[in-house]
Short mmCIF file of C-alpha atoms in Angstrom, two decimals:
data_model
loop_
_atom_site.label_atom_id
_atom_site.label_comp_id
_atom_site.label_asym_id
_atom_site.label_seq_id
_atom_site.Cartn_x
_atom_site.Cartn_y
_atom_site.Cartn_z
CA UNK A 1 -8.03 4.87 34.31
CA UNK A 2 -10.82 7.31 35.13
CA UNK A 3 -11.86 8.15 38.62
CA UNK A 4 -15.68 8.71 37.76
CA UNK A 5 -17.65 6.93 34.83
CA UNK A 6 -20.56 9.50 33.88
CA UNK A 7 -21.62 6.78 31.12
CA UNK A 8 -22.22 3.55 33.37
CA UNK A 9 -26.21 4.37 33.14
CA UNK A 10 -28.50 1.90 31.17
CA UNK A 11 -28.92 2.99 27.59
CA UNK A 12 -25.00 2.88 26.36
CA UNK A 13 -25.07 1.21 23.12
CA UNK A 14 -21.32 1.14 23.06
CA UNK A 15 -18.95 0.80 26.50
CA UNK A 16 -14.88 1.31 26.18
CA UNK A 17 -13.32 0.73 29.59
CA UNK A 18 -9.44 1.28 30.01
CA UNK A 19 -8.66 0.53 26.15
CA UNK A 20 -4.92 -0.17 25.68
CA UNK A 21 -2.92 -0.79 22.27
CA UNK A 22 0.38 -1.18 22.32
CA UNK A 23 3.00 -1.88 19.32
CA UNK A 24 5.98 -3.96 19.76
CA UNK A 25 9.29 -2.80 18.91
CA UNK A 26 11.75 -5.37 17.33
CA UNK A 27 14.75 -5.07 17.09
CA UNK A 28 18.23 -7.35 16.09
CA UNK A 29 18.94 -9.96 14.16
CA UNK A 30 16.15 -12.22 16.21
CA UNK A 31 13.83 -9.18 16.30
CA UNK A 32 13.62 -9.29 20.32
CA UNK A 33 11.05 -6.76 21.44
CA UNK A 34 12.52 -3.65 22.68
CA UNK A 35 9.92 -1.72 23.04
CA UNK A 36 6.73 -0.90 22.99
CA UNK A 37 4.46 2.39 20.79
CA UNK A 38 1.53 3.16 23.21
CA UNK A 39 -1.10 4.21 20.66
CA UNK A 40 -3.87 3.75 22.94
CA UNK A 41 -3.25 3.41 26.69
CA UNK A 42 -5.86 3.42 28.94
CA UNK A 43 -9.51 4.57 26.89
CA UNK A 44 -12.69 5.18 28.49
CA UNK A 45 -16.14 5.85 27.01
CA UNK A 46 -19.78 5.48 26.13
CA UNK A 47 -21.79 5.96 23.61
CA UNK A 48 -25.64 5.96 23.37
CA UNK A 49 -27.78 4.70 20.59
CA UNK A 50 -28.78 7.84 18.21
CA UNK A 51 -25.69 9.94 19.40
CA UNK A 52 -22.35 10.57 18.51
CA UNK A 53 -18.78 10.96 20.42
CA UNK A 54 -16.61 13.19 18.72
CA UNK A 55 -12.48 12.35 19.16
CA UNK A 56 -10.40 15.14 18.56
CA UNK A 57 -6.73 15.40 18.77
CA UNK A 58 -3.59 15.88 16.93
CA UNK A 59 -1.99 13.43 14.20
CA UNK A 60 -1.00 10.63 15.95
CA UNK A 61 -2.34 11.15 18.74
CA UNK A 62 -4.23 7.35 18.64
CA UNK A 63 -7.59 8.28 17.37
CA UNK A 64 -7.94 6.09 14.44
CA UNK A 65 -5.97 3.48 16.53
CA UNK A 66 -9.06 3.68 19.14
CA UNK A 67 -11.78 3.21 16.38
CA UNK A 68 -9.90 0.56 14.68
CA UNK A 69 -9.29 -1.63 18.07
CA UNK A 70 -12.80 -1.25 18.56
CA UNK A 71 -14.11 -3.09 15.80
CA UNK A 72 -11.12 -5.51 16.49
CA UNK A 73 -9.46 -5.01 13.09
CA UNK A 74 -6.30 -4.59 15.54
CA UNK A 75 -5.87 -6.85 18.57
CA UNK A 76 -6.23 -4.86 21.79
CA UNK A 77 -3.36 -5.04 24.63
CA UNK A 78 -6.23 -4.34 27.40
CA UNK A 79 -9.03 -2.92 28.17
CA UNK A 80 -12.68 -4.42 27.26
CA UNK A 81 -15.53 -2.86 24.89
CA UNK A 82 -18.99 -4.02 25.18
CA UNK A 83 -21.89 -3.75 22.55
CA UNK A 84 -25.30 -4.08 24.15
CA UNK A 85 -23.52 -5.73 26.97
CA UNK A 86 -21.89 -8.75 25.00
CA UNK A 87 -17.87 -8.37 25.31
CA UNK A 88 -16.39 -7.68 21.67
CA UNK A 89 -13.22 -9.25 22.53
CA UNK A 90 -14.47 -12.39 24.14
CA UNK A 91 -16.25 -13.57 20.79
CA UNK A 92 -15.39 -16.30 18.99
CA UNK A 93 -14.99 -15.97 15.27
CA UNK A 94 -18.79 -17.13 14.07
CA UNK A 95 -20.03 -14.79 16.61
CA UNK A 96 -17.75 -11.75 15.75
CA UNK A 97 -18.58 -12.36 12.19
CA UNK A 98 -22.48 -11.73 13.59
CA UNK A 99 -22.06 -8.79 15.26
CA UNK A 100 -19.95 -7.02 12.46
CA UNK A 101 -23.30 -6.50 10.83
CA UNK A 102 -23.98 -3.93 13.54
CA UNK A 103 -20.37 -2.54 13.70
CA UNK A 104 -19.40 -1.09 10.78
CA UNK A 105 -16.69 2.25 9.33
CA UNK A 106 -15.96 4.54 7.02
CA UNK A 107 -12.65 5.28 5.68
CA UNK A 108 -10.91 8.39 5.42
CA UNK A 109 -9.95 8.31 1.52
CA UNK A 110 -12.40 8.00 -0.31
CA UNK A 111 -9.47 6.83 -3.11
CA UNK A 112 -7.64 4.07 -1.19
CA UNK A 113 -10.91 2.82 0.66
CA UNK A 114 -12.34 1.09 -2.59
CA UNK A 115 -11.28 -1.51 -4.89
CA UNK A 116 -10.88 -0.26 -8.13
CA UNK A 117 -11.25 -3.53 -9.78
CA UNK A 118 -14.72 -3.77 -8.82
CA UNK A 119 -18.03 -2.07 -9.79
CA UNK A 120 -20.43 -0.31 -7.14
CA UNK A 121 -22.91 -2.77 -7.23
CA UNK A 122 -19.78 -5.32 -6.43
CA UNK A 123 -18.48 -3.21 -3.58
CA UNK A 124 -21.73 -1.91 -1.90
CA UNK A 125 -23.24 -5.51 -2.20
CA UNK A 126 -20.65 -7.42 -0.86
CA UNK A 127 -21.13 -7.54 2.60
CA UNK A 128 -24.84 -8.57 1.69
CA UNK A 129 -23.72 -11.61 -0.34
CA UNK A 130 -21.41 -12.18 2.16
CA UNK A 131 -23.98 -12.22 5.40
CA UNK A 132 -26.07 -14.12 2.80
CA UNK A 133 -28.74 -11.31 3.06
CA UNK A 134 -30.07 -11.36 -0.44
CA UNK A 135 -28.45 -12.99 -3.72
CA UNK A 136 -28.92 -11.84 -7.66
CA UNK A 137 -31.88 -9.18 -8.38
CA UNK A 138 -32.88 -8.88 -4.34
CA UNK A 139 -29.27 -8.04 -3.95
CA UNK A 140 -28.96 -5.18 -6.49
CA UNK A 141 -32.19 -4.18 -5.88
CA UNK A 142 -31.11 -3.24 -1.99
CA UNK A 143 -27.88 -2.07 -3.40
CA UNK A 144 -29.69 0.22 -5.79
CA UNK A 145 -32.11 1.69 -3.00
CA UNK A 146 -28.59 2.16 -0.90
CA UNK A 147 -27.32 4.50 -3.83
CA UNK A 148 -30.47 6.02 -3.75
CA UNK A 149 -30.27 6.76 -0.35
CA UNK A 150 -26.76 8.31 -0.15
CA UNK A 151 -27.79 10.52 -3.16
CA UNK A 152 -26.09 8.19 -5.91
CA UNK A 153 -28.10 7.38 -9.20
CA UNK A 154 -28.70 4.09 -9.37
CA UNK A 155 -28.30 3.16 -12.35
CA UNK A 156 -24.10 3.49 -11.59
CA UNK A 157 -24.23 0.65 -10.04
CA UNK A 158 -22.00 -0.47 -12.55
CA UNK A 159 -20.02 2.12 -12.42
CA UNK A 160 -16.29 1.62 -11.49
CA UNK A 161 -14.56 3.83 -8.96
CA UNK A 162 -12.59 6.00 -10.95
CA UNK A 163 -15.57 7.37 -12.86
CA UNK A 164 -16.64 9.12 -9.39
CA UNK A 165 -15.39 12.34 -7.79
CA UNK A 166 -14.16 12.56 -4.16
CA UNK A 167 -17.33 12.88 -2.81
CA UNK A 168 -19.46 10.56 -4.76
CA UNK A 169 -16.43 7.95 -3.90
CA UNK A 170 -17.39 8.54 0.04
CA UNK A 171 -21.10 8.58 -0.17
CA UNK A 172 -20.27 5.37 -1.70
CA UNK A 173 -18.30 4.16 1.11
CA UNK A 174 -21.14 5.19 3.51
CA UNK A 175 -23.68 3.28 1.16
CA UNK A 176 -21.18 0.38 1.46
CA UNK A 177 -21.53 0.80 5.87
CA UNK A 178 -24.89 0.89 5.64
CA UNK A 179 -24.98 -1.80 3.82
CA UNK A 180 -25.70 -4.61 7.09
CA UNK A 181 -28.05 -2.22 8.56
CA UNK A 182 -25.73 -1.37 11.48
CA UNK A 183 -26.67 0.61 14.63
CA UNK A 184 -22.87 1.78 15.45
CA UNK A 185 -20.23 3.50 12.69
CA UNK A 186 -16.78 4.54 13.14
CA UNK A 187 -15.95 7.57 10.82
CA UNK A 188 -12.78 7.28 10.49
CA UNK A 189 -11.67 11.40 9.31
CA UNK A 190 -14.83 11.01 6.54
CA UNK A 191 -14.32 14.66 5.49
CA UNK A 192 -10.80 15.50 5.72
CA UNK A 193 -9.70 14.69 2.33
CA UNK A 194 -12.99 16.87 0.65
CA UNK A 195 -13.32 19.49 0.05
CA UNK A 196 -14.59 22.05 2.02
CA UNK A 197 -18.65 22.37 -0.12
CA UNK A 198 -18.21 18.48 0.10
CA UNK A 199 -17.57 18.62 3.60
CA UNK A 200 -20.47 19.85 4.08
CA UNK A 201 -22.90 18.05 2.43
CA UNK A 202 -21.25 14.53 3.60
CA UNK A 203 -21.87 15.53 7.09
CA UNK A 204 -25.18 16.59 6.33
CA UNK A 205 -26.02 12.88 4.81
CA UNK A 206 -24.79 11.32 7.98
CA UNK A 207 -26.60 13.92 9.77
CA UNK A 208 -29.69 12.37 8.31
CA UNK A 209 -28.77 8.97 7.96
CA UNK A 210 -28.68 9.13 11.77
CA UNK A 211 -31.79 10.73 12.13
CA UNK A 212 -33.67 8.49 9.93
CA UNK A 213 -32.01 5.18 11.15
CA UNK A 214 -31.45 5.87 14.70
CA UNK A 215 -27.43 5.26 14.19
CA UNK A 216 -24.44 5.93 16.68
CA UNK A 217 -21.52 7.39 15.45
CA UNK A 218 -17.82 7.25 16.76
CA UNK A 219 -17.15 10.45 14.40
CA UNK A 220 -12.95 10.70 14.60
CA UNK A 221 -11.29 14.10 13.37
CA UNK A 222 -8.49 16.51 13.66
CA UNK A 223 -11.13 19.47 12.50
CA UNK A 224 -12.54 21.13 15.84
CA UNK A 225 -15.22 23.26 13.52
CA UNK A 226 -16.37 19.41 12.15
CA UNK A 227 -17.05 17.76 15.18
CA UNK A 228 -18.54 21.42 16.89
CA UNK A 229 -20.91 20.67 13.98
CA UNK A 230 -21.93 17.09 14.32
CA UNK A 231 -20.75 15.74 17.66
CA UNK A 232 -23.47 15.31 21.02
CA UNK A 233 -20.47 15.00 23.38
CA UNK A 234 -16.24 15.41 22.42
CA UNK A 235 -13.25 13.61 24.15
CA UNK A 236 -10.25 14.90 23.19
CA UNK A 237 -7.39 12.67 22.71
CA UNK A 238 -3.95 13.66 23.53
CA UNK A 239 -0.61 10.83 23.30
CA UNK A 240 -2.72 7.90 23.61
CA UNK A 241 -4.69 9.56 26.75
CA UNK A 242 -8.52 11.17 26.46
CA UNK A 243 -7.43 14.42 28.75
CA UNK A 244 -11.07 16.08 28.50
CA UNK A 245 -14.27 15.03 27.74
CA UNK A 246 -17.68 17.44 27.90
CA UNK A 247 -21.11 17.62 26.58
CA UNK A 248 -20.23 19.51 22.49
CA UNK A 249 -21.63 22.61 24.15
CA UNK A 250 -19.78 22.87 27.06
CA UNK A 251 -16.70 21.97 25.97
CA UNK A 252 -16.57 24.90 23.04
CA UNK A 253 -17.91 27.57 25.83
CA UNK A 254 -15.59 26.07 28.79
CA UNK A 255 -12.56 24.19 27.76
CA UNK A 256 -10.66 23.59 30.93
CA UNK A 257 -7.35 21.55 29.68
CA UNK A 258 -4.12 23.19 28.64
CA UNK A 259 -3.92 21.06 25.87
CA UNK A 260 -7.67 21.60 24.94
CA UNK A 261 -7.32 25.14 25.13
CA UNK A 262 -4.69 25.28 22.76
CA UNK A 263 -6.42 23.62 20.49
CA UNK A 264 -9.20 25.63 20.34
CA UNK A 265 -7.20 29.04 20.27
CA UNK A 266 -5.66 27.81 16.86
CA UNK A 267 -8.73 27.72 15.27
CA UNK A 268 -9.40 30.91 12.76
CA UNK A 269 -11.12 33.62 13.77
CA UNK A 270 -12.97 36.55 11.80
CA UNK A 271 -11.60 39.06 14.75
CA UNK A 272 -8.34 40.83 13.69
CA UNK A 273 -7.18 41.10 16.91
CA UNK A 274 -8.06 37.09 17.97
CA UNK A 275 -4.33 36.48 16.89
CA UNK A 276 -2.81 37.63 19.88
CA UNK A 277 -5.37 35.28 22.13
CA UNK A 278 -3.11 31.97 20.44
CA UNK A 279 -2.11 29.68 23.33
CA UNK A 280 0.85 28.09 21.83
CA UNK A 281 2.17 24.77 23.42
CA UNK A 282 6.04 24.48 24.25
CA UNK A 283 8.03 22.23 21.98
CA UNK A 284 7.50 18.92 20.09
CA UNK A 285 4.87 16.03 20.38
CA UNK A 286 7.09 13.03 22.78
CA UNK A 287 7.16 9.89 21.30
CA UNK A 288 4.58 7.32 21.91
CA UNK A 289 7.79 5.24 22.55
CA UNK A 290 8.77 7.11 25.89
CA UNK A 291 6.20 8.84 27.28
CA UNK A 292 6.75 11.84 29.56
CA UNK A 293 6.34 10.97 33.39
CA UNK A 294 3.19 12.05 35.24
CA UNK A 295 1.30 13.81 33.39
CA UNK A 296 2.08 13.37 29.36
CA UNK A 297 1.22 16.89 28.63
CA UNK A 298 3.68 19.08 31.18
CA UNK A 299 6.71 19.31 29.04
CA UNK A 300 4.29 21.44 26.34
CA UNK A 301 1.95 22.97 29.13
CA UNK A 302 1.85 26.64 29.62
CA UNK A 303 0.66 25.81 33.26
CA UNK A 304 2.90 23.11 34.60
CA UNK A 305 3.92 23.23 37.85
CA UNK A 306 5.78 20.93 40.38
CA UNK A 307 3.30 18.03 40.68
CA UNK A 308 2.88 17.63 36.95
CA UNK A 309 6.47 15.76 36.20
CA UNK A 310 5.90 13.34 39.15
CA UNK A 311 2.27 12.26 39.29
CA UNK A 312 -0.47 11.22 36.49
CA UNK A 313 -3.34 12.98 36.90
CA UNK A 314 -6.63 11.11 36.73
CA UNK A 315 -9.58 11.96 34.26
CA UNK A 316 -11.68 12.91 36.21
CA UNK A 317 -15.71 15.31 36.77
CA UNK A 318 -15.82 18.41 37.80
CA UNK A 319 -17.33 18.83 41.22
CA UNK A 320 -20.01 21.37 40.01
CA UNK A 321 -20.75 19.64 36.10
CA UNK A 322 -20.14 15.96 36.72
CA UNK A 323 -20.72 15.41 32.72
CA UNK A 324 -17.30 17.35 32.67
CA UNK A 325 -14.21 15.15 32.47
CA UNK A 326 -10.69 16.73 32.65
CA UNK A 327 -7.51 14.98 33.36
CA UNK A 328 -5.45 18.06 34.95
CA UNK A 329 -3.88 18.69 38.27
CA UNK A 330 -5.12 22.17 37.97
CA UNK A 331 -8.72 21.04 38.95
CA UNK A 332 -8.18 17.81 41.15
#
């Protein structure tokens, strides 16, 4: 639960109000539930058309989770998410089956992510036979000017998957999200298994992509330097819990959370004498399982103190930059 929403203003392509998945546990020989993994527990954003929300966090930590429950390819325990107002989880099957053409993701392996059974043409053009958008020549026509447009040749269209490298794999997975003409993507760690040239020029492509087709990203990562790169505003996500959320630029210059801070202090840095700057949290990640008490973060936290262990702390604005969301005792 958040204590201020900065993104209830008109405009928000994308709304994500007290998101909540949870896992069941079974257990036994009549697998009675015993428990429950809190992935996601209790989400809150917005996102605008033309800009993109980076989430940050460790492995685990619920991001992909998040995007996933989104787009309802896992059932949500609670919460809602609206797109352009219409409730994503109220939608009957016909309906949902509508919208997906403007809701769409890319994968983070560019290997596992496509079928290797079928051609380019076959997986790019899919959706479009699919949505009934354009059959035979009008289909691989579209699907050859999608090629085009990620920087594919299009005459590979049939081309299988294994004839590609790592990068021309993922430019075919975008070509294969842009397929339905969608104004919202989740990108799902889309650079992490590149390398780092690749990197590059994929997020340069969706750099365009978005300016060209005016799309909103959901762009999930572990990389801070990534999403400094291509992100308008960051939350970062910490044991199913968004514990800071800024504007990209002040976020980088003012990070305010313990957890954010050590984050960003173990990111490289040219100065030979940056080393001894490393904020280093206390222990191990808790288990999703059996969260800590109050606030999740105070059995790592350099700064706990007394009220930490007994009360959860809210995410809430700072009193002088109301765009600035922290979830800390420290400030509240």
């Amino acid at each position: 639960m958040i204590a201020h929403d900065p993104n209830s203003a008109a405009g928000v392509l994308l709304q994500v109000r007290d998101l909540a998945t949870h896992f069941p546990i079974r257990r036994g020989l009549f697998r009675r539930t015993v428990g429950h993994v809190r992935a996601v527990d209790g989400v809150s954003f917005a996102i605008r058309s033309g800009r993109t929300l980076g989430l940050v966090g460790e492995s685990g930590c619920g991001k992909t989770t998040t995007g996933r429950t989104i787009l309802r390819l896992i059932p949500a325990t609670a919460g809602t998410v609206a797109f352009e107002g219409r409730s994503v989880f109220d939608l009957e099957p016909e309906e949902l089956r509508r919208l997906r053409r403007h809701m769409q993701i890319i994968f983070q392996d560019p290997y596992g992510s496509l079928n290797p059974r079928m051609t380019v043409g076959g997986i790019v053009g899919e959706a479009i036979a699919v949505h009934r958008l354009a059959r035979g020549r009008a289909r691989d026509q579209r699907v050859a000017a999608l090629l085009e447009r990620v920087g594919l040749d299009p005459a590979w269209i049939n081309r299988y998957p294994h004839e590609f490298s790592g990068g021309q794999r993922q430019r075919i997975g975008i070509a294969r999200a842009l397929a339905l003409e969608p104004k919202f993507i989740v990108c799902d760690e889309p650079v992490s298994a590149l390398d780092v040239s690749i990197q590059a020029q994929i997020l340069n492509l969706l750099e365009r992509l978005q300016r060209e087709l005016g799309l909103a990203y959901l762009f999930i990562a572990h990389d801070l330097a990534v999403v400094s790169h291509i992100s308008d505003d960051v939350a970062v996500m910490y044991l199913g819990k968004i514990v800071e959320q800024a504007p990209n630029r002040t976020l980088y210059k003012n990070p305010l959370h313990p957890y954010t801070k050590c984050l960003m202090s173990a990111v490289p840095k040219a100065s030979p004498g940056a080393a001894a700057d490393r904020i280093v949290p206390r222990g191990e990640v808790p288990s999703a399982m059996n969260p800590p008490s109050g606030c999740t973060f105070h059995p790592r936290c350099p700064w706990v103190f007394d009220r930490c262990p007994r009360e959860e702390p809210l995410l809430a604005p700072m009193a002088d930059d109301p765009d600035h969301l922290v979830r800390c005792h420290l400030y509240h």
